[in-house]
Coordinates of C-alpha atoms and ligand atoms in Angstrom, one line a residue:
X4 CA -24.8 -31.1 21.9
X5 CA -21.7 -33.0 21.1
X6 CA -20.6 -35.4 18.4
X7 CA -22.1 -37.7 17.2
X8 CA -25.5 -35.5 17.2
X9 CA -23.1 -32.5 16.3
X10 CA -21.5 -32.8 13.0
X11 CA -19.9 -29.6 11.5
X12 CA -19.4 -31.4 8.2
X13 CA -23.1 -31.0 7.6
X14 CA -22.4 -27.4 6.6
X15 CA -19.7 -28.3 4.4
X16 CA -21.6 -30.9 2.3
X17 CA -21.8 -28.9 -0.9
X18 CA -20.9 -25.7 -2.5
X19 CA -24.3 -24.4 -2.1
X20 CA -24.3 -25.0 1.6
X21 CA -20.9 -23.7 2.0
X22 CA -21.7 -20.2 0.1
X23 CA -24.7 -19.8 2.5
X24 CA -22.7 -19.9 5.6
X25 CA -19.5 -18.2 4.3
X26 CA -18.5 -15.6 6.9
X27 CA -16.1 -13.5 4.7
X28 CA -16.1 -12.4 1.0
X29 CA -13.7 -10.4 -1.1
X30 CA -15.1 -7.6 -3.4
X31 CA -13.3 -5.5 -5.9
X32 CA -14.5 -2.6 -3.5
X33 CA -11.7 -3.8 -1.3
X34 CA -8.8 -3.4 -3.6
X35 CA -6.2 -0.5 -4.3
X36 CA -3.9 -1.3 -7.1
X37 CA -0.1 0.1 -6.9
X38 CA 1.4 1.6 -9.9
X39 CA 5.1 2.8 -10.6
X40 CA 5.1 5.7 -12.9
X41 CA 8.6 6.6 -14.7
X42 CA 9.4 9.2 -17.1
X43 CA 9.4 9.1 -20.8
X44 CA 6.9 8.0 -23.4
X45 CA 5.9 4.6 -24.5
X46 CA 7.8 3.3 -21.6
X47 CA 6.8 -0.3 -20.0
X48 CA 9.7 -1.7 -18.3
X49 CA 8.8 -5.1 -16.6
X50 CA 10.1 -5.6 -13.0
X51 CA 11.9 -8.8 -13.0
X52 CA 10.9 -9.7 -9.4
X53 CA 7.5 -8.8 -9.6
X54 CA 6.1 -11.0 -12.6
X55 CA 3.2 -8.9 -14.5
X56 CA 4.1 -5.5 -12.9
X57 CA 5.7 -2.6 -14.8
X58 CA 7.6 0.7 -14.5
X59 CA 5.1 2.8 -16.8
X60 CA 5.3 6.2 -18.4
X61 CA 2.3 8.4 -18.0
X62 CA 0.7 7.4 -21.2
X63 CA 0.7 3.8 -20.4
X64 CA -0.4 4.9 -16.7
X65 CA -3.7 6.1 -18.4
X66 CA -4.3 3.0 -20.4
X67 CA -3.7 1.0 -16.9
X68 CA -5.9 3.2 -15.1
X69 CA -8.7 2.7 -17.6
X70 CA -8.5 -1.0 -17.3
X71 CA -8.5 -0.8 -13.4
X72 CA -11.4 1.5 -13.6
X73 CA -13.1 -0.9 -16.1
X74 CA -12.5 -3.7 -13.5
X75 CA -14.5 -2.0 -10.7
X76 CA -11.4 -1.5 -8.5
X77 CA -11.8 2.0 -6.8
X78 CA -8.6 3.2 -7.0
X79 CA -5.0 3.3 -7.5
X80 CA -1.8 4.1 -5.5
X81 CA 1.0 6.0 -7.3
X82 CA 4.7 5.5 -6.8
X83 CA 7.1 7.9 -8.7
X84 CA 10.5 7.1 -10.3
X85 CA 11.7 10.7 -10.8
X86 CA 14.0 12.0 -13.4
X87 CA 16.6 12.9 -11.2
X88 CA 17.5 12.1 -7.5
X89 CA 19.2 14.2 -5.1
X90 CA 20.3 14.7 -1.5
X91 CA 17.0 16.4 -0.6
X92 CA 14.7 14.6 -3.0
X93 CA 13.6 17.8 -4.6
X94 CA 11.5 16.1 -7.3
X95 CA 9.3 14.7 -4.7
X96 CA 7.8 18.1 -4.0
X97 CA 8.1 19.9 -7.2
X98 CA 4.9 20.7 -8.8
X99 CA 6.2 19.5 -12.0
X100 CA 7.5 16.2 -10.4
X101 CA 6.5 12.7 -12.3
X102 CA 3.7 12.0 -9.4
X103 CA 2.4 15.5 -9.8
X104 CA 2.2 15.1 -13.6
X105 CA 0.7 11.7 -13.7
X106 CA -2.3 12.9 -11.1
X107 CA -3.1 15.7 -13.3
X108 CA -2.8 13.4 -16.6
X109 CA -5.3 10.7 -14.8
X110 CA -7.5 13.3 -13.2
X111 CA -7.9 15.0 -17.0
X112 CA -9.0 11.7 -18.3
X113 CA -11.1 10.0 -15.7
X114 CA -12.6 12.6 -13.5
X115 CA -14.0 10.7 -10.6
X116 CA -11.3 7.9 -10.5
X117 CA -9.6 7.8 -7.0
X118 CA -6.1 8.7 -6.9
X119 CA -4.1 8.1 -3.9
X120 CA -0.4 9.1 -3.9
X121 CA 2.6 7.6 -1.7
X122 CA 4.2 10.3 0.2
X123 CA 8.0 9.5 0.9
X124 CA 11.3 10.7 0.0
X125 CA 13.2 7.3 -0.4
X126 CA 12.4 7.2 -4.2
X127 CA 13.9 10.7 -4.9
X128 CA 16.9 10.9 -2.5
X129 CA 20.3 9.9 -3.7
X130 CA 21.0 8.2 -0.6
X131 CA 17.6 6.2 -0.7
X132 CA 16.4 7.2 2.8
X133 CA 13.0 8.2 3.5
X134 CA 14.3 11.4 5.2
X135 CA 16.7 14.2 5.3
X136 CA 20.2 12.7 6.1
X137 CA 23.0 14.0 8.2
X138 CA 26.2 11.7 8.2
X139 CA 24.5 8.4 9.2
X140 CA 21.5 10.0 10.9
X141 CA 18.1 10.3 9.4
X142 CA 16.6 13.7 10.7
X143 CA 13.0 13.6 11.8
X144 CA 11.7 17.2 12.2
X145 CA 13.4 18.8 8.9
X146 CA 11.9 15.7 6.9
X147 CA 8.5 16.8 8.3
X148 CA 8.7 20.1 6.3
X149 CA 9.5 18.2 2.9
X150 CA 6.9 15.7 3.6
X151 CA 4.2 18.4 4.3
X152 CA 5.4 20.0 0.9
X153 CA 5.3 16.8 -1.0
X154 CA 1.8 16.1 0.2
X155 CA 0.5 19.5 -0.7
X156 CA 1.9 19.5 -4.1
X157 CA 0.1 15.9 -4.6
X158 CA -3.2 17.6 -3.3
X159 CA -2.7 20.6 -5.3
X160 CA -2.3 18.2 -8.7
X161 CA -5.5 16.6 -7.8
X162 CA -4.9 13.7 -5.7
X163 CA -7.7 12.5 -3.5
X164 CA -5.8 11.0 -0.8
X165 CA -2.1 10.9 0.2
X166 CA -0.2 8.1 2.0
X167 CA 2.7 8.8 4.0
X168 CA 5.0 5.9 4.3
X169 CA 8.0 7.3 5.9
X170 CA 7.5 6.4 9.5
X171 CA 9.0 9.9 10.8
X172 CA 7.4 10.8 14.0
X173 CA 4.6 13.5 13.7
X174 CA 4.2 13.4 9.9
X175 CA 0.6 12.9 9.8
X176 CA 0.0 16.0 11.9
X177 CA 2.4 18.0 9.7
X178 CA 0.7 17.0 6.5
X179 CA -2.8 17.4 8.2
X180 CA -1.9 21.1 9.1
X181 CA -0.3 21.9 5.7
X182 CA -3.3 20.8 3.7
X183 CA -5.9 22.2 6.0
X184 CA -4.0 25.7 6.0
X185 CA -3.8 25.8 2.2
X186 CA -7.4 24.8 1.3
X187 CA -7.2 21.0 1.0
X188 CA -9.2 20.1 4.2
X189 CA -10.9 17.5 1.9
X190 CA -7.8 15.6 1.0
X191 CA -7.8 12.3 3.1
X192 CA -4.7 10.9 4.8
X193 CA -4.1 7.0 4.6
X194 CA -1.3 6.7 7.0
X195 CA 1.3 3.7 6.9
X196 CA 1.1 3.5 10.5
X197 CA 2.3 0.3 11.5
X198 CA 5.1 -0.1 9.1
X199 CA 7.6 -2.5 9.8
X200 CA 11.3 -2.8 8.7
X201 CA 10.5 -5.9 6.3
X202 CA 12.5 -7.8 4.0
X203 CA 9.4 -8.3 2.0
X204 CA 9.9 -4.8 0.4
X205 CA 12.7 -6.2 -1.4
X206 CA 11.0 -6.4 -5.1
X207 CA 9.4 -3.1 -4.4
X208 CA 13.0 -1.5 -4.1
X209 CA 13.8 -2.9 -7.3
X210 CA 10.6 -1.3 -8.9
X211 CA 10.9 2.0 -7.1
X212 CA 14.7 2.0 -7.4
X213 CA 14.7 3.1 -3.7
X214 CA 17.0 0.9 -1.9
X215 CA 18.9 2.7 0.9
X216 CA 22.4 3.4 -0.2
X217 CA 23.9 2.9 3.2
X218 CA 22.4 1.2 6.5
X219 CA 19.1 0.3 6.7
X220 CA 15.5 1.6 7.6
X221 CA 15.4 0.1 11.1
X222 CA 15.8 3.7 12.9
X223 CA 12.3 4.7 11.7
X224 CA 10.3 1.7 10.4
X225 CA 9.3 -0.6 13.1
X226 CA 10.9 -3.6 14.9
X227 CA 8.9 -6.5 13.7
X228 CA 9.1 -8.2 17.1
X229 CA 6.5 -5.4 18.5
X230 CA 3.1 -5.4 18.6
X231 CA 2.0 -2.9 21.4
X232 CA 4.0 -0.4 19.8
X233 CA 2.2 -0.8 16.5
X234 CA -1.0 -0.1 18.5
X235 CA 0.7 3.2 19.8
X236 CA 1.7 4.1 16.2
X237 CA -1.7 3.7 15.1
X238 CA -3.3 5.6 18.0
X239 CA -0.8 8.6 17.5
X240 CA -1.5 8.9 13.8
X241 CA -5.4 8.7 14.4
X242 CA -4.8 11.4 17.0
X243 CA -2.7 13.6 14.3
X244 CA -5.5 13.1 11.9
X245 CA -5.2 9.9 9.7
X246 CA -8.5 8.9 8.1
X247 CA -7.4 5.4 7.4
X248 CA -4.6 3.6 9.1
X249 CA -2.5 0.8 7.6
X250 CA -0.7 -2.2 8.6
X251 CA 2.4 -3.3 6.4
X252 CA 3.2 -6.1 5.2
X253 CA 0.1 -7.9 5.6
X254 CA 0.4 -11.5 5.7
X255 CA 3.3 -11.8 8.4
X256 CA 1.2 -9.2 10.5
X257 CA -2.2 -10.4 10.5
X258 CA -2.2 -10.4 14.2
X259 CA -2.0 -6.6 14.0
X260 CA -4.7 -6.0 11.5
X261 CA -6.8 -8.0 13.9
X262 CA -5.7 -6.0 16.9
X263 CA -6.1 -2.6 15.2
X264 CA -9.5 -3.3 13.9
X265 CA -10.6 -4.6 17.3
X266 CA -9.0 -1.7 19.0
X267 CA -10.1 1.4 17.0
X268 CA -13.2 2.1 15.1
X269 CA -11.5 3.4 11.8
X270 CA -11.1 2.1 8.4
X271 CA -8.0 -0.3 8.2
X272 CA -5.9 -0.9 5.2
X273 CA -3.3 -3.7 4.8
X274 CA -0.6 -3.7 2.3
X275 CA 0.0 -6.8 0.5
X276 CA 3.4 -6.2 -0.4
X277 CA 5.8 -6.8 -3.2
X278 CA 7.6 -9.7 -1.1
X279 CA 4.2 -11.2 -0.6
X280 CA 3.3 -11.0 -4.1
X281 CA 6.5 -12.3 -5.5
X282 CA 6.7 -15.4 -3.3
X283 CA 3.4 -16.5 -4.9
X284 CA 4.2 -15.7 -8.2
X285 CA 7.7 -17.5 -8.1
X286 CA 6.1 -20.8 -6.6
X287 CA 3.2 -20.8 -9.0
X288 CA 5.9 -20.4 -11.8
X289 CA 7.9 -23.3 -10.7
X290 CA 4.6 -25.3 -10.5
X291 CA 4.9 -25.7 -6.7
X292 CA 1.6 -24.1 -6.0
X293 CA -1.5 -23.0 -7.6
X294 CA -1.0 -19.2 -7.9
X295 CA -4.5 -18.2 -8.4
X296 CA -5.7 -20.2 -5.4
X297 CA -3.0 -19.1 -3.0
X298 CA -3.9 -15.5 -4.2
X299 CA -7.3 -15.7 -3.4
X300 CA -6.8 -17.4 -0.1
X301 CA -4.2 -15.1 1.0
X302 CA -6.4 -12.0 0.2
X303 CA -9.3 -13.2 1.9
X304 CA -7.2 -14.2 5.1
X305 CA -6.2 -10.6 5.0
X306 CA -10.0 -9.6 4.9
X307 CA -10.9 -12.0 7.3
X308 CA -8.3 -10.6 9.8
X309 CA -10.2 -7.4 9.8
X310 CA -8.9 -5.3 6.9
X311 CA -11.2 -3.1 5.1
X312 CA -9.0 -2.1 2.5
X313 CA -6.3 -4.2 0.7
X314 CA -3.5 -2.6 -1.4
X315 CA -2.3 -5.4 -3.5
X316 CA -0.5 -6.0 -6.9
X317 CA -3.0 -8.9 -7.2
X318 CA -6.0 -6.4 -7.4
X319 CA -6.5 -6.7 -11.4
X320 CA -6.2 -10.5 -11.2
X321 CA -8.3 -11.0 -8.1
X322 CA -10.9 -8.7 -9.8
X323 CA -11.2 -11.0 -12.6
X324 CA -12.0 -13.9 -10.4
X325 CA -14.6 -12.6 -8.3
Ligands
PBG408 C1 8.3 3.9 0.6 C2 7.5 2.6 0.5 C3 8.0 1.1 0.4 C4 7.0 0.2 0.1 C5 5.6 1.3 0.0 N1 6.3 2.6 0.1 C6 9.4 0.6 0.6 C7 10.3 0.9 1.8 O1 9.8 1.3 2.8 O2 11.4 0.6 1.7 C8 6.8 -1.2 0.0 C9 5.7 -1.9 -0.9 C10 6.1 -3.0 -1.2 O3 7.0 -3.8 -0.8 O4 5.3 -3.5 -2.0 N2 8.9 4.0 1.9

């Protein structure tokens, strides 16, 4: 059949018909909400490049988690802003570190809430790199040991899932081994598998105070020209024990979300990163786009591409609209 017998507009005629034939939908079940934990009490510092997002001390984190829970969002991912930074990022793997304390506090208040922790050193090192530094080199294998210690201390604090975001080779295997050997075989790993050296992390680095103090992250995060390599990264992480694999950022990388979902039968997460959030917020503030509609369209596109899970700063706002 062809036009004029065939008319695709018949199924767009009104909202009820459109609802009936809609192929993809968003659910609050899809979301993970990122939170930035900082030291102190009663601290709620706005992040200027991320409207509506804050650095929160643990007391405020608890309030926030209660709100997130009330909206039906399954879980949060935590990023820490430590008291002190040093060359080796010691607070990252201290049982008394900011994240470890935050996880314990959340778990004390809301037993079955899902707590995911970001595992990476960049927020904790004085040089702002995601690994151990020697001169201008970021060392791979010595970093694995620290990441494994960090993941283990998060698990010990009660984290349900750890999310390594450093892009060192072999980190998923090293973390899985450390968790299993220490009685945490139930702790899941959501690996930032295809993580690109992206300009869209800019606002996050303000939020987490984690910008590299020299050079850039191109020797560990992926070249954004490469797609086959992203599939190799994902394959390796699955092989090393990742339970969920992630593509990051999301919107400029929908092709990869699609390819990863097609290629592997494993839950796929996409990180709708700080820059993607900031662009919509900024344009909306200027009155140049309808921010709410752009938000819903972006999130749905990520879902349509194949993501099962969307890590997004929009989680609360979107949950209210669903
Ligand atoms: C840490 C990390 C980053 C993000 C998540 N974990 C920043 C980076 O790699 O520099 C970015 C998240 C965002 O932009 O929202 N390695």
